[in-house]
Tab-separated table of C-alpha atoms in Angstrom:
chain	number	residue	atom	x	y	z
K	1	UNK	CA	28.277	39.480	31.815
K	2	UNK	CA	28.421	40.016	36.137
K	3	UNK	CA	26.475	37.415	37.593
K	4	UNK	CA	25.000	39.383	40.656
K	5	UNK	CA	25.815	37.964	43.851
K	6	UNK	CA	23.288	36.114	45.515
K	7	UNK	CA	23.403	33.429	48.671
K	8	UNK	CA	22.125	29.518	48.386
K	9	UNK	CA	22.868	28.108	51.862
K	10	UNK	CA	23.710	24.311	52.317
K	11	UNK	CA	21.533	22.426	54.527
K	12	UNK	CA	23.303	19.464	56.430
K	13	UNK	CA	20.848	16.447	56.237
K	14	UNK	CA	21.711	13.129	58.039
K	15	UNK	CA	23.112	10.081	55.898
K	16	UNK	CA	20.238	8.001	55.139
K	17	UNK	CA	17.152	10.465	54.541
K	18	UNK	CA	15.232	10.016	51.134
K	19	UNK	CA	11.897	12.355	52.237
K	20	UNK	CA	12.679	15.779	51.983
K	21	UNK	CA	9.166	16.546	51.070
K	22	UNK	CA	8.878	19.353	53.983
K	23	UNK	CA	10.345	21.710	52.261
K	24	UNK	CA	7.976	21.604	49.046
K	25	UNK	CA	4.974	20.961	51.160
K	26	UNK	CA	6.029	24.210	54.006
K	27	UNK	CA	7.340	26.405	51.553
K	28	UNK	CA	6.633	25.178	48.292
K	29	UNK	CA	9.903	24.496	47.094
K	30	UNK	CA	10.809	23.100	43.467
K	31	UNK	CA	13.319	19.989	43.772
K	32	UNK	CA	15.913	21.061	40.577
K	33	UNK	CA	18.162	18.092	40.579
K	34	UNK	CA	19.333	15.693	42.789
K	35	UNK	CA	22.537	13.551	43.119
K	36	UNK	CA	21.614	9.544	44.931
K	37	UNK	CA	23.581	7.834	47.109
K	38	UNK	CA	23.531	3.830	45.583
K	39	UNK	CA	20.792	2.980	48.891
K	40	UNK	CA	18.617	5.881	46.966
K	41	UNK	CA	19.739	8.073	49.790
K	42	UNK	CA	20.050	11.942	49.301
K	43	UNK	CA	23.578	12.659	48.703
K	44	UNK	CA	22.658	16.279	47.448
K	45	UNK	CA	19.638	18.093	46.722
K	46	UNK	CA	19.384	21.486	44.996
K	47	UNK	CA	15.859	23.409	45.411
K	48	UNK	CA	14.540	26.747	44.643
K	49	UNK	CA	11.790	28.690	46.526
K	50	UNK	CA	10.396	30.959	44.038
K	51	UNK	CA	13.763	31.271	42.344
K	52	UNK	CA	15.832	31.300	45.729
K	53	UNK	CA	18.348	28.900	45.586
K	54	UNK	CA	19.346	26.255	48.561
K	55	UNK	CA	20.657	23.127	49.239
K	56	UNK	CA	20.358	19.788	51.012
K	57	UNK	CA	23.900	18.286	51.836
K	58	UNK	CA	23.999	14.477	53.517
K	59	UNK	CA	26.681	15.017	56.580
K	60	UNK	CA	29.325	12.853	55.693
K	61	UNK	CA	32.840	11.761	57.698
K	62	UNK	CA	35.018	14.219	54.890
K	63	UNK	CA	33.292	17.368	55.548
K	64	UNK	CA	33.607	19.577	59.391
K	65	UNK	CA	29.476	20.460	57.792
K	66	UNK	CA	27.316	18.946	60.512
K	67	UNK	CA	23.719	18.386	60.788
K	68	UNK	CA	22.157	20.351	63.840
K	69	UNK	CA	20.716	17.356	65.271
K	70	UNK	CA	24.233	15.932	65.521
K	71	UNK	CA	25.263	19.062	67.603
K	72	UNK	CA	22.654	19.367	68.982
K	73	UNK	CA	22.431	23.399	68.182
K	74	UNK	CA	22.362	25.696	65.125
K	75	UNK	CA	23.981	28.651	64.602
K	76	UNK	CA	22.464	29.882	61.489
K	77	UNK	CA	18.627	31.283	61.066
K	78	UNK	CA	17.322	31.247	57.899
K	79	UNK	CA	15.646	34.331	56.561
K	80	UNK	CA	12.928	33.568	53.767
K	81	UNK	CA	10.839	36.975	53.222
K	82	UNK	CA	7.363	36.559	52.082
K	83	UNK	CA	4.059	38.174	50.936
K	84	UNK	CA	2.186	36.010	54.004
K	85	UNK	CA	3.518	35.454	57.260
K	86	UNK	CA	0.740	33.949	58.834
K	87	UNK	CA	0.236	31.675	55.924
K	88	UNK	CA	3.720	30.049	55.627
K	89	UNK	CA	4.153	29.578	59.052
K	90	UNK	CA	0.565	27.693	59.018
K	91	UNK	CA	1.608	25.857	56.231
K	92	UNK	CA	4.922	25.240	57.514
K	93	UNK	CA	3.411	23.440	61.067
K	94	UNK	CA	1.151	21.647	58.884
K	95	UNK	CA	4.070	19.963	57.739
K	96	UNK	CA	5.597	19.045	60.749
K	97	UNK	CA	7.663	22.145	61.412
K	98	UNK	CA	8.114	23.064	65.275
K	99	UNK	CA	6.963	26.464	66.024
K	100	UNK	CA	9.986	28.233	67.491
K	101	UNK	CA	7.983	31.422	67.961
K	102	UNK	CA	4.943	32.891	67.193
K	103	UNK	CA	4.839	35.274	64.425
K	104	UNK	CA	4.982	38.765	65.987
K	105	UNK	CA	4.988	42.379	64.663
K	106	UNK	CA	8.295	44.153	65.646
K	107	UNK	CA	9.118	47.821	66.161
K	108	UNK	CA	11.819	47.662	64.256
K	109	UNK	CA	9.310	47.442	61.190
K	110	UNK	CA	8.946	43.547	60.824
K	111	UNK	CA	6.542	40.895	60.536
K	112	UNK	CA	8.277	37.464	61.744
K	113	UNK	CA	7.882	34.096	63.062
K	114	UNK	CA	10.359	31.168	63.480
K	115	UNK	CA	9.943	27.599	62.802
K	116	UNK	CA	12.312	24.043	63.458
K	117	UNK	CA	12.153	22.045	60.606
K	118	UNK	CA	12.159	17.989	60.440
K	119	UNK	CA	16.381	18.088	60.154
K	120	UNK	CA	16.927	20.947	63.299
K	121	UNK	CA	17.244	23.969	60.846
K	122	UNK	CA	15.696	26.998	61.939
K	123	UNK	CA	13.915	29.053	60.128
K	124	UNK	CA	12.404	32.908	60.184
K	125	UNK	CA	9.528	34.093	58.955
K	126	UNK	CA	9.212	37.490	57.653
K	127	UNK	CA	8.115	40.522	55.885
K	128	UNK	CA	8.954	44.160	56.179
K	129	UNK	CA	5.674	45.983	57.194
């Protein structure tokens, strides 16, 4: 059977973090499994937002993947579609996220807001209106 293609992007986290609880408290995000450093650290951390796959990768010294903090930039949004703009994005700065931009209704037909999380990611908002 064809698995259908589908994307799970990989979220560089720093070495050292063991709180990831942002992303289950902003979006409500299941934790699936999780592989420990020895310290108890994060080494890798596979959730699912209403059956939408994504990961949280420690930056390590072996991999070119680093954490936007480190660069100080990101060049990747993340688009997570929802039922409730407004409400997410609440939720989301209840949790610490930094508001990136306010959410807005576009002429191109879209509901959207963006939000920084805790580890420099950004994220977008949205909903086809």
């Amino acid at each position: 059977m064809a698995t259908k293609p589908s994307f799970a992007p990989q979220l560089a986290i720093p070495h050292g973090v063991t709180d990831i609880s942002f992303y289950i408290n902003a979006l409500g995000a299941v934790e699936l499994r999780r592989f420990s450093n020895d310290d108890g650290s994060i080494h890798v951390s596979e959730l699912s937002i209403d059956g939408t796959l994504f990961h949280l990768h420690e930056e390590t010294e072996r991999t070119a993947v680093l954490c936007p903090d480190t660069i100080k930039a990101t060049s990747v949004t993340i688009g997570l579609f929802v039922d409730d703009v407004h409400a997410v994005m609440e939720q989301a700065k209840q949790a610490g996220a930094k508001i990136a931009s306010e959410v807005t209704d576009w002429d191109y037909g879209y509901r959207q807001g963006d939000f920084v999380d805790p580890f420099g990611h950004r994220w977008m908002i949205e909903k086809a209106i």
